[in-house]
XYZ file of C-alpha atoms in Angstrom:
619
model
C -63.888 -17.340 -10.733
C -60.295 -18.389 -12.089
C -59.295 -16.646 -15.710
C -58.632 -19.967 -16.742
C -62.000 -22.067 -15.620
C -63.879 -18.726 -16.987
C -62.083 -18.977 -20.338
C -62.713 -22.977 -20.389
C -66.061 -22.839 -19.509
C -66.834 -19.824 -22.081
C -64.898 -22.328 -24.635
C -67.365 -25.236 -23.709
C -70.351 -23.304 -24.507
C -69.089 -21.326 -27.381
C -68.674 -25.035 -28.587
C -72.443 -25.720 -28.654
C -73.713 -25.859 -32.522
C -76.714 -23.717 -33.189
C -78.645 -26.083 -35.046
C -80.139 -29.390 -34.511
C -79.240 -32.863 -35.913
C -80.872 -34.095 -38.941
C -81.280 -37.463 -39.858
C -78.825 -38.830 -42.626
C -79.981 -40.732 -45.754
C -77.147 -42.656 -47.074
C -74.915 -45.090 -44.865
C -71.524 -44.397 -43.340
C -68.880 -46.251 -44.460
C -66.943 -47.050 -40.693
C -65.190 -50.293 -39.453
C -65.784 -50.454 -36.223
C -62.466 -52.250 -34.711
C -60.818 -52.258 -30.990
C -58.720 -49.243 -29.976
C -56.872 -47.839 -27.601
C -58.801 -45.640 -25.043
C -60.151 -46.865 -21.783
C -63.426 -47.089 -20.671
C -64.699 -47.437 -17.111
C -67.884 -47.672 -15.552
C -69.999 -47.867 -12.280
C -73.785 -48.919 -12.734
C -76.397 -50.459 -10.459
C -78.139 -52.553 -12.979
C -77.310 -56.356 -11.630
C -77.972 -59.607 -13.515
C -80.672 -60.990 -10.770
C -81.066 -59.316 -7.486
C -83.791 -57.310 -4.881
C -84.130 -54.440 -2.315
C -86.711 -54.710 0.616
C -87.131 -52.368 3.767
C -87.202 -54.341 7.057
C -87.682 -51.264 10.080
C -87.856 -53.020 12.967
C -84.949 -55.818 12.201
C -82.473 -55.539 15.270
C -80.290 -57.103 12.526
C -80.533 -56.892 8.715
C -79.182 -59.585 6.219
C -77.726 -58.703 2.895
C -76.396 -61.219 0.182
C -74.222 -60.766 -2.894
C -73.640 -63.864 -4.762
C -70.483 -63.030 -6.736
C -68.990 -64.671 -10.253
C -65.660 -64.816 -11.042
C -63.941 -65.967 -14.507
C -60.681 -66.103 -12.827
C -59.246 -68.001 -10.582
C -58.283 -65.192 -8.319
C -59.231 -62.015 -8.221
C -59.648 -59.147 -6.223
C -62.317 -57.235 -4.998
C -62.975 -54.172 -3.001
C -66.364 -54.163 -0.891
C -67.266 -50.715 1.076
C -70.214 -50.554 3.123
C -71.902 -47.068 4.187
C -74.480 -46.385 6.160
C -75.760 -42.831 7.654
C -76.510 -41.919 11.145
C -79.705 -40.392 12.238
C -80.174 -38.505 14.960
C -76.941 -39.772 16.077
C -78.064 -43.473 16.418
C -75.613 -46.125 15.917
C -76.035 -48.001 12.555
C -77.875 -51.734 13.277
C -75.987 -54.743 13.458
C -75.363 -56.208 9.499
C -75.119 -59.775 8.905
C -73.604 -59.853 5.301
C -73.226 -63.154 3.199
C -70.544 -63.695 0.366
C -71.404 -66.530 -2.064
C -68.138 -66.904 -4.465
C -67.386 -69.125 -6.935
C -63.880 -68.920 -6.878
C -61.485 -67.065 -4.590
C -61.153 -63.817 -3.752
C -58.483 -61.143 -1.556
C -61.168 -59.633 -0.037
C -60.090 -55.560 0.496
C -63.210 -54.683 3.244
C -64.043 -51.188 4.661
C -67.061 -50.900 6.889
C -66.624 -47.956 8.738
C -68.596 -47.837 12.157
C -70.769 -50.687 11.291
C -71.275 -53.691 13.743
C -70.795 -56.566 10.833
C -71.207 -59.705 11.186
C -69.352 -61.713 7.684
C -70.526 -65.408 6.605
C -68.379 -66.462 4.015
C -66.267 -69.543 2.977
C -62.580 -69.168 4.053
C -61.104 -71.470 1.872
C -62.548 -68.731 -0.725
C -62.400 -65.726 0.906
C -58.860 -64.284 1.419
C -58.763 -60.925 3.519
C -55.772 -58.839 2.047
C -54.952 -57.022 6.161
C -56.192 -58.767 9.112
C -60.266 -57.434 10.159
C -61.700 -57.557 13.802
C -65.245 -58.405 11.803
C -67.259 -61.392 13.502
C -67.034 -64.061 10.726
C -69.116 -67.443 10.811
C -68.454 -69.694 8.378
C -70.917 -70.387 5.241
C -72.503 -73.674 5.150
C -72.118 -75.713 1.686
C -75.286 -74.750 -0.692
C -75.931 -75.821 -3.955
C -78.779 -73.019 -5.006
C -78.959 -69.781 -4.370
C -82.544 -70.830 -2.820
C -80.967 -72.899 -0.243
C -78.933 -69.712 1.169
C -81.516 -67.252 0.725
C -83.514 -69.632 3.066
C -80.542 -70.249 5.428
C -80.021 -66.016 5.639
C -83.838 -66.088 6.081
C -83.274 -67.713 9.554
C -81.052 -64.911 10.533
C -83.263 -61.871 9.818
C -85.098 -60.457 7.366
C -82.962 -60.470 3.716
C -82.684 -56.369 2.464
C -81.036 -56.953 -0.420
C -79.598 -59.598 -2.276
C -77.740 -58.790 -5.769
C -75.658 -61.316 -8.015
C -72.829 -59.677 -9.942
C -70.683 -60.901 -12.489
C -66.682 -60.269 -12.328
C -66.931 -57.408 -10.113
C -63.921 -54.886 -9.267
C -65.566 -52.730 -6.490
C -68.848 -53.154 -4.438
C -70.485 -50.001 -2.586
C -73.372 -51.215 -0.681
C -75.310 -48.879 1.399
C -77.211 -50.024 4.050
C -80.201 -47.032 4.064
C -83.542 -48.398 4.177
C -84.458 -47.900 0.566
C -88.124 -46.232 -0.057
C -90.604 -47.664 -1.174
C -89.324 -50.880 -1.323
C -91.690 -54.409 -0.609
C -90.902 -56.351 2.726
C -89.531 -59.219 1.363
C -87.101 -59.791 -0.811
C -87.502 -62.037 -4.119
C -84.352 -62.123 -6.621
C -85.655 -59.971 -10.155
C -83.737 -60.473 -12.974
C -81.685 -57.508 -14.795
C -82.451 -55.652 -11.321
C -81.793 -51.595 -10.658
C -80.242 -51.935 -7.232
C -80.652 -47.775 -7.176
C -79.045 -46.285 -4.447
C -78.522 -49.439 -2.507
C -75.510 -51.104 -4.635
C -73.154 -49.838 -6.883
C -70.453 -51.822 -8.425
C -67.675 -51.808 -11.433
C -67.001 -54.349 -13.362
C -63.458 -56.153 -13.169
C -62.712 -55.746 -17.056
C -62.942 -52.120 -18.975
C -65.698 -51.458 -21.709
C -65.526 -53.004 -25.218
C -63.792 -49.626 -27.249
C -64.479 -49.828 -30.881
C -63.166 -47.155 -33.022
C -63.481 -46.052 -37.314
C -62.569 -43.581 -39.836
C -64.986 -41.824 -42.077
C -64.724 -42.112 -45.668
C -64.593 -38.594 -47.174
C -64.120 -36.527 -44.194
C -60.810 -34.670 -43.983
C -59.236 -33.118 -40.910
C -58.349 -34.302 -37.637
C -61.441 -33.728 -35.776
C -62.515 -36.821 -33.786
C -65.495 -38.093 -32.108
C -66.075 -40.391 -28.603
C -69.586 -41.540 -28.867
C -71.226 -42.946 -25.627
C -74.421 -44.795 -25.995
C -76.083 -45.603 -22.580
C -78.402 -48.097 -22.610
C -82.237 -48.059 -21.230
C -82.549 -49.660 -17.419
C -85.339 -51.859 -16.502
C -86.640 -49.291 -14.476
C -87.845 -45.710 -16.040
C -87.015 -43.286 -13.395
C -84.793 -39.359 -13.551
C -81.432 -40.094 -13.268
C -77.761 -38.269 -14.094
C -74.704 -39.953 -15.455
C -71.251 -37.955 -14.817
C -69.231 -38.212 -17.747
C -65.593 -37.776 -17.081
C -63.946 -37.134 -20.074
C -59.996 -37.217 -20.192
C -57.971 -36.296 -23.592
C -54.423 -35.616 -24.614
C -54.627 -33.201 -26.918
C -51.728 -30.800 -27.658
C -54.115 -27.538 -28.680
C -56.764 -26.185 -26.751
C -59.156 -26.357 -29.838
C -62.544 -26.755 -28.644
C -63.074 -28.218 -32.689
C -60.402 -30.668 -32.247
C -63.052 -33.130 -30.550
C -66.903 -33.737 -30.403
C -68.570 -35.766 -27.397
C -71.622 -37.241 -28.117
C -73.887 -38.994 -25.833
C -77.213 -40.608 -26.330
C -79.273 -42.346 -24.037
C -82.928 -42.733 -22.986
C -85.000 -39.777 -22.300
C -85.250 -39.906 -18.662
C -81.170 -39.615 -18.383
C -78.997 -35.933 -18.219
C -75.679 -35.609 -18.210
C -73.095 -33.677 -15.936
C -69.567 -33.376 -18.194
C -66.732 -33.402 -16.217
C -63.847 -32.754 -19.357
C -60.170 -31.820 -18.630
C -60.104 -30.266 -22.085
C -62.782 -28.077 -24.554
C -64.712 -29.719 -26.936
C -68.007 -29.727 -29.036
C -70.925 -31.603 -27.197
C -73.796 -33.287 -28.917
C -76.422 -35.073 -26.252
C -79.590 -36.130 -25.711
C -81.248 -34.673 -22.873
C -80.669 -32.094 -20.424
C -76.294 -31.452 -19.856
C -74.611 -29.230 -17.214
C -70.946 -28.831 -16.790
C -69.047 -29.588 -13.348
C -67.849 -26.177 -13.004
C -71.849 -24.662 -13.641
C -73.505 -27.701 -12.156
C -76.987 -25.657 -11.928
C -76.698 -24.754 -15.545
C -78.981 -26.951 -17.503
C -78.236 -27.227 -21.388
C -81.076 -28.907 -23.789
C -79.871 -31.404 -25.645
C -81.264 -32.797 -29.025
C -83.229 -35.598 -30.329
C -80.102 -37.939 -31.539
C -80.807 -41.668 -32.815
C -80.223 -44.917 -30.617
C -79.170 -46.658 -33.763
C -75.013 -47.514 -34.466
C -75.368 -46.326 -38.070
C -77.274 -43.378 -36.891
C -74.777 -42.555 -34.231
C -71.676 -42.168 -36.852
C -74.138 -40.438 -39.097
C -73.899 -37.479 -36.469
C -70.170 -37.797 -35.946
C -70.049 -37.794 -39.849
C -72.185 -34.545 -39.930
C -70.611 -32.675 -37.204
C -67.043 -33.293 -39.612
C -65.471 -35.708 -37.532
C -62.778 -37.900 -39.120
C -62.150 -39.816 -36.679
C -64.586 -41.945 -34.485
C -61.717 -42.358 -31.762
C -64.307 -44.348 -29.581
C -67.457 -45.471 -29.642
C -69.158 -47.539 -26.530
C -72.559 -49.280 -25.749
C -72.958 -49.433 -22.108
C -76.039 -50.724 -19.187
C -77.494 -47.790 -17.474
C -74.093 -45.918 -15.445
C -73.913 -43.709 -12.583
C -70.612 -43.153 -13.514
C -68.761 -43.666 -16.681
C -64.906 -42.502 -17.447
C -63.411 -42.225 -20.749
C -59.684 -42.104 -21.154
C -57.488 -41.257 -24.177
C -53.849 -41.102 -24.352
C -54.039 -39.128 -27.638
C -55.863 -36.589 -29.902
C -56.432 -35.588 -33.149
C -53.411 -38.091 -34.023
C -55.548 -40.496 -35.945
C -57.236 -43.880 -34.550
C -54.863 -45.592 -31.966
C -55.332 -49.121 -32.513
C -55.717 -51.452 -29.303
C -52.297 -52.909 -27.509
C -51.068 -56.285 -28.173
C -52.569 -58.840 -26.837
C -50.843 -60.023 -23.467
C -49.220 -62.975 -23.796
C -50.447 -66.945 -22.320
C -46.985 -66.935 -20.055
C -46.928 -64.597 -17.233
C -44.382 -62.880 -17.071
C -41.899 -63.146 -13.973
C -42.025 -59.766 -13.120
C -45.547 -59.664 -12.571
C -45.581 -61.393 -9.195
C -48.078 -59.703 -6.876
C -46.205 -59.964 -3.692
C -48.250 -58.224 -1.334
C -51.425 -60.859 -2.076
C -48.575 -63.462 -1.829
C -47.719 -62.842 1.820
C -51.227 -62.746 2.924
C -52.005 -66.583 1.735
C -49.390 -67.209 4.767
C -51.720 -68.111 7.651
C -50.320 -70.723 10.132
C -52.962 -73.190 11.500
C -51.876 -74.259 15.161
C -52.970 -77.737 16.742
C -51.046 -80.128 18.675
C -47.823 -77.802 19.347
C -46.864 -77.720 15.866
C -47.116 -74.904 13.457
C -48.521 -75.461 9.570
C -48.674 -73.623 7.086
C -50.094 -74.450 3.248
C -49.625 -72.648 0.159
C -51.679 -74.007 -2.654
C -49.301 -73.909 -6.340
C -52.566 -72.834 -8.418
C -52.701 -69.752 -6.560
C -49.028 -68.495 -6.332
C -48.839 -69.661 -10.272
C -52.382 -67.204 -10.582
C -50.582 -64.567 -8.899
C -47.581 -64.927 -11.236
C -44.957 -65.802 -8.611
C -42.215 -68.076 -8.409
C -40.841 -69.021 -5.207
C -37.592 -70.693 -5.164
C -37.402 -71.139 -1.503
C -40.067 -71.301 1.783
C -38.340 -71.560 5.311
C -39.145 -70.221 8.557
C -36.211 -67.976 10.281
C -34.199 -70.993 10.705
C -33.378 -71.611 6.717
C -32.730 -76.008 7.099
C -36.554 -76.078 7.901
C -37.641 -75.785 4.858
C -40.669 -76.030 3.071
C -41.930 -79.775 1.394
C -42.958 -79.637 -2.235
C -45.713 -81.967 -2.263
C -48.542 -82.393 -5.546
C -50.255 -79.294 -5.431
C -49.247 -77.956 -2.172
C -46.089 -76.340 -0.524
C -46.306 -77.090 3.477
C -43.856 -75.650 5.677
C -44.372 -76.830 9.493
C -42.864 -77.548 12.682
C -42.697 -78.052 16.509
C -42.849 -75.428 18.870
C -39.391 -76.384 20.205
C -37.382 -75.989 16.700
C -36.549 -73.946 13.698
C -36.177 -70.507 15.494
C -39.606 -70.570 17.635
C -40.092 -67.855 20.080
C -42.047 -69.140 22.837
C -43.239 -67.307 25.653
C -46.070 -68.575 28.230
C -49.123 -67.778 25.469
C -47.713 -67.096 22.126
C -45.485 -69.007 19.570
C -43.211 -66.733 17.123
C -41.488 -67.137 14.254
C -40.830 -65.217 10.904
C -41.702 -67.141 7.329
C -38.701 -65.794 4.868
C -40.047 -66.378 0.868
C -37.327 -66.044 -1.832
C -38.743 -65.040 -5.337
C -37.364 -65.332 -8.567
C -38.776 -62.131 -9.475
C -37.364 -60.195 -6.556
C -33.545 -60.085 -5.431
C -34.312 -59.397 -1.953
C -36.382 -62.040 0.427
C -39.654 -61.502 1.668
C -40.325 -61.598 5.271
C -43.705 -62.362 7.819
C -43.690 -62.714 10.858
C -46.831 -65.376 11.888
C -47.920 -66.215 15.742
C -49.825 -69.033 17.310
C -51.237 -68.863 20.435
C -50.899 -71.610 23.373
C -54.242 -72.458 24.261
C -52.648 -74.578 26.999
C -51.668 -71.621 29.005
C -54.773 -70.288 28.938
C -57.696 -70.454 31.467
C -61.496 -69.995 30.134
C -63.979 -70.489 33.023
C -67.936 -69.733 33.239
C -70.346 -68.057 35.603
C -73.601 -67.654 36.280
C -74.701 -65.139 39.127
C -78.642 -64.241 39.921
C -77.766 -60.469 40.603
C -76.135 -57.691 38.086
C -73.315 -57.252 40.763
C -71.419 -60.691 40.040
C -70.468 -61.175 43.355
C -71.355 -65.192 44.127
C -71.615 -67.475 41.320
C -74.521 -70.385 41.706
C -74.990 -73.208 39.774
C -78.979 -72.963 40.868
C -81.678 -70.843 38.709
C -85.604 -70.609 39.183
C -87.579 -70.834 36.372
C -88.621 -66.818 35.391
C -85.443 -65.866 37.025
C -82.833 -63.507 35.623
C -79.462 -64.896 35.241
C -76.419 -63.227 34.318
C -73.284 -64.821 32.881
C -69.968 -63.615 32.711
C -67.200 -65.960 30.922
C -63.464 -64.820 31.001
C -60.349 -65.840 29.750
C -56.869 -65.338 31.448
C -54.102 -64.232 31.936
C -54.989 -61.216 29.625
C -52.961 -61.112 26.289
C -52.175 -57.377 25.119
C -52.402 -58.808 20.992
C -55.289 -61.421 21.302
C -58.759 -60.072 20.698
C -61.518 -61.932 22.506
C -64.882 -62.095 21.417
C -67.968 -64.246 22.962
C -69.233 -65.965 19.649
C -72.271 -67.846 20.742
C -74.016 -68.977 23.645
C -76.827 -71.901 24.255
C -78.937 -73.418 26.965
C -78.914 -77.567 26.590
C -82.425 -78.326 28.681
C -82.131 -81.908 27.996
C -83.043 -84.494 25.161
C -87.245 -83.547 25.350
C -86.860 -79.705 25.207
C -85.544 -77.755 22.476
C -81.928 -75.824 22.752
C -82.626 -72.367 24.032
C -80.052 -70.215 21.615
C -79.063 -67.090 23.460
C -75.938 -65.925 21.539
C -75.578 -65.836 17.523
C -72.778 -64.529 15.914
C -72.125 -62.643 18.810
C -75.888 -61.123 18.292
C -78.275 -61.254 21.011
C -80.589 -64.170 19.734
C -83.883 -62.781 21.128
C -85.203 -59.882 23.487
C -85.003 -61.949 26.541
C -81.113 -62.039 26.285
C -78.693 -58.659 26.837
C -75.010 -58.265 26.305
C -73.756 -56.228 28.705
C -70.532 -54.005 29.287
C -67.063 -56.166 29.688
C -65.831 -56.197 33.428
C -63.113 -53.794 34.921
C -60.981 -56.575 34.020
C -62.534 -57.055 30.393
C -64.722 -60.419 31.230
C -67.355 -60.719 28.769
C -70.835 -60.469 29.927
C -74.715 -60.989 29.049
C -77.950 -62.007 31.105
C -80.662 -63.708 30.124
C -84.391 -64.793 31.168
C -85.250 -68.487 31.553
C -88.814 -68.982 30.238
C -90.953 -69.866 33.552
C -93.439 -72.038 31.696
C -92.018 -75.298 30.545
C -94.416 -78.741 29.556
C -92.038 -80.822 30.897
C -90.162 -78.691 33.251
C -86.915 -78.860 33.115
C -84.372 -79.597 36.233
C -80.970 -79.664 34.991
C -79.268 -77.918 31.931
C -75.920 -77.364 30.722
C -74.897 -73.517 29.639
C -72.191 -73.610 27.354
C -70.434 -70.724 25.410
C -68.000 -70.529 22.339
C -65.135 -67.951 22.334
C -63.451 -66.676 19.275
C -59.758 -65.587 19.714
C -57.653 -63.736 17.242
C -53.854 -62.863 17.244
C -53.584 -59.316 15.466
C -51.140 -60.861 12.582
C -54.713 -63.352 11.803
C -57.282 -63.058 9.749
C -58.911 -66.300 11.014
C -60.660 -66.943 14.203
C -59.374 -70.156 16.503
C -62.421 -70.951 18.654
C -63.050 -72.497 21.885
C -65.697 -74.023 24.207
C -66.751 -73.537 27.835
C -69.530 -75.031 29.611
C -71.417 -75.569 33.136
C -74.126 -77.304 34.426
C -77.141 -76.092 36.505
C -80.050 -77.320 38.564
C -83.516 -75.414 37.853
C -86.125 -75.178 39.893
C -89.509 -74.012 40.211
C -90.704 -70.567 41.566
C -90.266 -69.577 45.097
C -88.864 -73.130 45.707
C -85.064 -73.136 44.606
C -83.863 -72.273 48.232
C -85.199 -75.894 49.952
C -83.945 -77.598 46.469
C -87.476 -78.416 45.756
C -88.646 -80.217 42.413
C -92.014 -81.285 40.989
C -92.597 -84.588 41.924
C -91.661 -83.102 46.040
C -93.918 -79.843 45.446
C -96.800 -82.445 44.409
C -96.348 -84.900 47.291
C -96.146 -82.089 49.672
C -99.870 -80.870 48.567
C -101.420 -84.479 48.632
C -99.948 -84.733 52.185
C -101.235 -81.486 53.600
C -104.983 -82.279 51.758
C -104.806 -85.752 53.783
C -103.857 -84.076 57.140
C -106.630 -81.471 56.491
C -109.334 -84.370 55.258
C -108.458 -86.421 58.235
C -108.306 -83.503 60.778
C -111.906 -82.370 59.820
C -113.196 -86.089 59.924
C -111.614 -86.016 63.608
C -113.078 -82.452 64.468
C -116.940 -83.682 62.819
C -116.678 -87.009 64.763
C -115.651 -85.377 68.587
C -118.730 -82.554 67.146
C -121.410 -85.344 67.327
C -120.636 -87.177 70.287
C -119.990 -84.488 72.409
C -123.275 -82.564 71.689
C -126.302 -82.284 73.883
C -128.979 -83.199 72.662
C -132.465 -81.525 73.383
C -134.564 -82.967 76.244
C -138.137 -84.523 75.398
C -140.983 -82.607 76.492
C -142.934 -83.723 80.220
């Protein structure tokens, strides 16, 4: 082991007081106001949420309904999953209720998501290849946990308030129901963990009578809903010029079923309830002490152990993980900064969420794009001028909106036979350079989208003829082939007329049932599936019209610009769909060979008795 982690953690137990609390009688004089040091936290303890197993989903829903005092914010969302056995992760269909918007940071790793969301809410900071469908309008959370319902089963569903960072992992959680009602003040366990967007309240005192310097951080974690083993890491960061383990005491307090592991960058006197280990001797359990859950009782202990100074003291829900940050120590109480002034200031412009509002929407050969004024004055910018590359096509200052737009054929477009170029320069009063993107469309007239049905997995003739209990496969493409467009098949659906249902096959570029497979693209990157018609209809069917939706993105997007293809087919029944043959023909060709059979036997028993010989009477 190093000298100097020896020596530290030698200090760190050395620091342990031989005797036990005891309770104090008269009551500490200590103003608790705001100071200085910074408290974070992660905890899984929600405001309404649930976790239920679903093993034989081919695709599992999960919700977070998300609430927001801003009016933009940010928010980081990871999603893990582990791999058994080596088998792939199943497909994720995750649902993002805001109330107000968001710049969406997103890492799933290896996991086939699917993303419903409302885009004029949900920003994505870099453009995402995730399959996105867009969020109807509800008004209860009711409503969408019945719409998800629809999807696949719900796993977990978890409303947070003002969150920072999300991790969600997508393990089947044990011992969990099968369905999934919302609980409120829910322990999400290992299935969600989140930090809040603003730090901890810090309050901080001085003791009457008590000389010295020493000071106490007192961390009182609060009992979950749910009673079960658990370990908070404490991560405890001080600036202190000595290396006194009595400059500072660390006590923590919380319910019986929580230990601690102390993660400290400097040595100091601990005081906990429960078990404690150290980072550097994890396996070392410590006992703790029977400390009281009370305030008063709290800075009775600081009090006792000679502190001075209560240099923070914090109530917190139930943590995983809680940080504690102080810029000084043993300097006296550092009273809390300023309060940040109603103006923003110019300086604060956060240019890199700035540029990724720019998102041209492309219809009718013209380029638009639309910043709205509430966000760039949220995100403390100032923009003094909006062009594209050619600077007199400028942006137009309307009520709430700037809009900057034009033809394909002017201010500096780059057009080649699919895509449309140009670069959006942004001038800022808080920057003395301009800011530059470049932003694409693509020319949908250019391109080509045809669809094919073919009765055999080699896709060598297409036919616009299918039997009933037949196997079709479908291949749609899209050319000529663009190097920087991704092309995904979105959905696909079988129109059997006005009496029959619609036969979904494709959802959210999901398989929608077991009787539909998506196959491997073609040498040329055609997308591909095949499906089983149903061969028992009430009425049967004899036309239908296939008809698929394809998603295209430009890699400088975040947003999907979709498109439709459809063909028509004649069905027919079993064993008939050679000769064209339909119900109403199959039926009049069985009452016409029972007539010819009837009539051929009446012939046959009529020639039978008057051709007969008869027996001769007896002499």
């Amino acid at each position: 082991m190093d000298r100097g982690m020896f020596s530290q953690a030698v200090a760190l137990l050395l620091a342990l007081c031989s005797l036990g609390p005891t309770s104090l009688a008269e009551t500490v004089y200590c103003d608790l106001q705001p100071v200085d040091p910074q408290v974070t936290y992660i905890t899984s303890q929600v405001s309404e949420g649930c976790v239920a197993q679903s093993p034989n989903a081919t695709l599992e829903v999960h919700i977070l309904f998300l609430e927001f005092l801003k009016e933009v914010s940010v928010l980081e969302l990871t999603l893990q999953t582990s791999k058994h056995n080596g088998t792939l992760p199943r497909e994720v269909l995750l649902v993002l209720s805001t109330n107000k918007t968001i710049f969406l940071k997103l890492q799933a790793p290896g996991i086939p998501l699917h993303l419903a969301y409302n885009p004029n809410l949900v920003i994505f900071q870099e453009p995402t290849k995730v399959n996105t469908t867009q969020l109807p309008p509800f008004t209860t959370k009711g409503e969408l946990l019945n719409w998800a319902d629809t999807k696949g089963p719900v796993t977990s569903a978890a409303e947070l308030n003002n969150p920072q960072s999300i991790l969600l992992r997508l393990d089947q959680a044990p011992r969990s129901p099968s369905s999934c009602s919302l609980e409120p003040h829910k322990d999400m366990g290992h299935t969600l963990e989140w930090s809040p967007n603003a730090q901890a309240s810090v309050r901080g005192c001085r003791l009457e009578g008590v000389a010295g310097h020493k000071e106490a951080h007192i961390l009182r974690v609060l009992p979950g809903p749910e009673a079960w083993p658990r370990t908070v890491t404490v991560k405890v960061e001080l600036s202190c010029a000595s290396r006194d383990p009595d400059a500072a005491v660390l006590i923590l307090q919380g319910p019986p079923y929580v230990s601690w592991l102390i993660d400290a960058n400097h040595n100091m006197q601990i005081w906990t309830t429960g078990e404690y280990s150290f980072k550097i001797f994890p396996e070392k359990n410590i006992p703790g002490f029977h400390l009281p859950n009370t305030t008063q009782g709290l800075l009775g202990e600081a009090r006792r152990l000679n502190a001075s100074v209560v240099a923070s003291f914090v109530e917190l829900p139930l943590a995983s993980v809680v940080s504690l940050r102080a810029p000084s120590c043993g300097s006296g109480l550092q009273p809390s900064p300023t309060p940040v002034q109603t103006t923003p200031p110019k300086e604060g412009c956060n240019q890199e969420l700035l540029l990724s509002l720019i998102q041209p929407k492309c219809s009718d050969d013209v380029m638009t794009l639309v910043l709205n004024k509430d966000l760039i004055s949220t995100l403390r910018c100032t923009i003094t001028s909006l062009t594209f590359w050619d600077s007199s096509c400028q942006a137009e200052d309307r009520d709430d909106q700037l809009v900057l737009r034009s033809g394909y054929s002017s201010c500096g477009m780059i057009v080649t036979e699919n895509v449309i170029s140009n670069e959006v320069i942004l001038n800022l009063l808080s920057s003395s350079s301009p800011q530059q993107k470049k932003v694409q469309c693509i020319n949908m007239d250019s391109l080509s989208f045809q669809l094919g049905l073919y009765l055999s997995p080699h896709f060598l003739q297409a036919s616009n003829t299918i039997e009933l209990g037949q196997q079709g496969f479908v291949q749609v493409s899209v050319s000529p082939s663009i190097p920087e467009l991704t092309i995904q098949l979105d959905s696909c659906q079988l129109n059997l007329g006005p009496d029959m249902e619609i036969v979904e096959l494709i959802q959210s570029q999901a398989a929608k049932s077991s009787c539909v497979s998506l196959l491997s693209p073609s040498p040329g990157g055609d997308m591909r599936f095949s499906f089983l018609l149903r061969g028992y209809m009430v009425p049967m069917p004899t036309t239908g019209v296939l008809s698929c939706t394809v998603a295209l993105r430009l890699s400088t997007w975040s947003l999907d610009v979709q498109r439709t293809v459809s063909t028509r087919l004649n069905i027919v029944s079993p064993g008939l769909h050679d000769k064209g043959l339909v119900l109403p023909a199959v039926l009049g060709i069985t009452f016409g060979a029972f007539l010819i059979g009837a009539l051929l036997t009446a012939a046959l028993w009529y020639i039978y008795l008057h051709t007969r010989e008869y027996p001769r009477p007896p002499r």
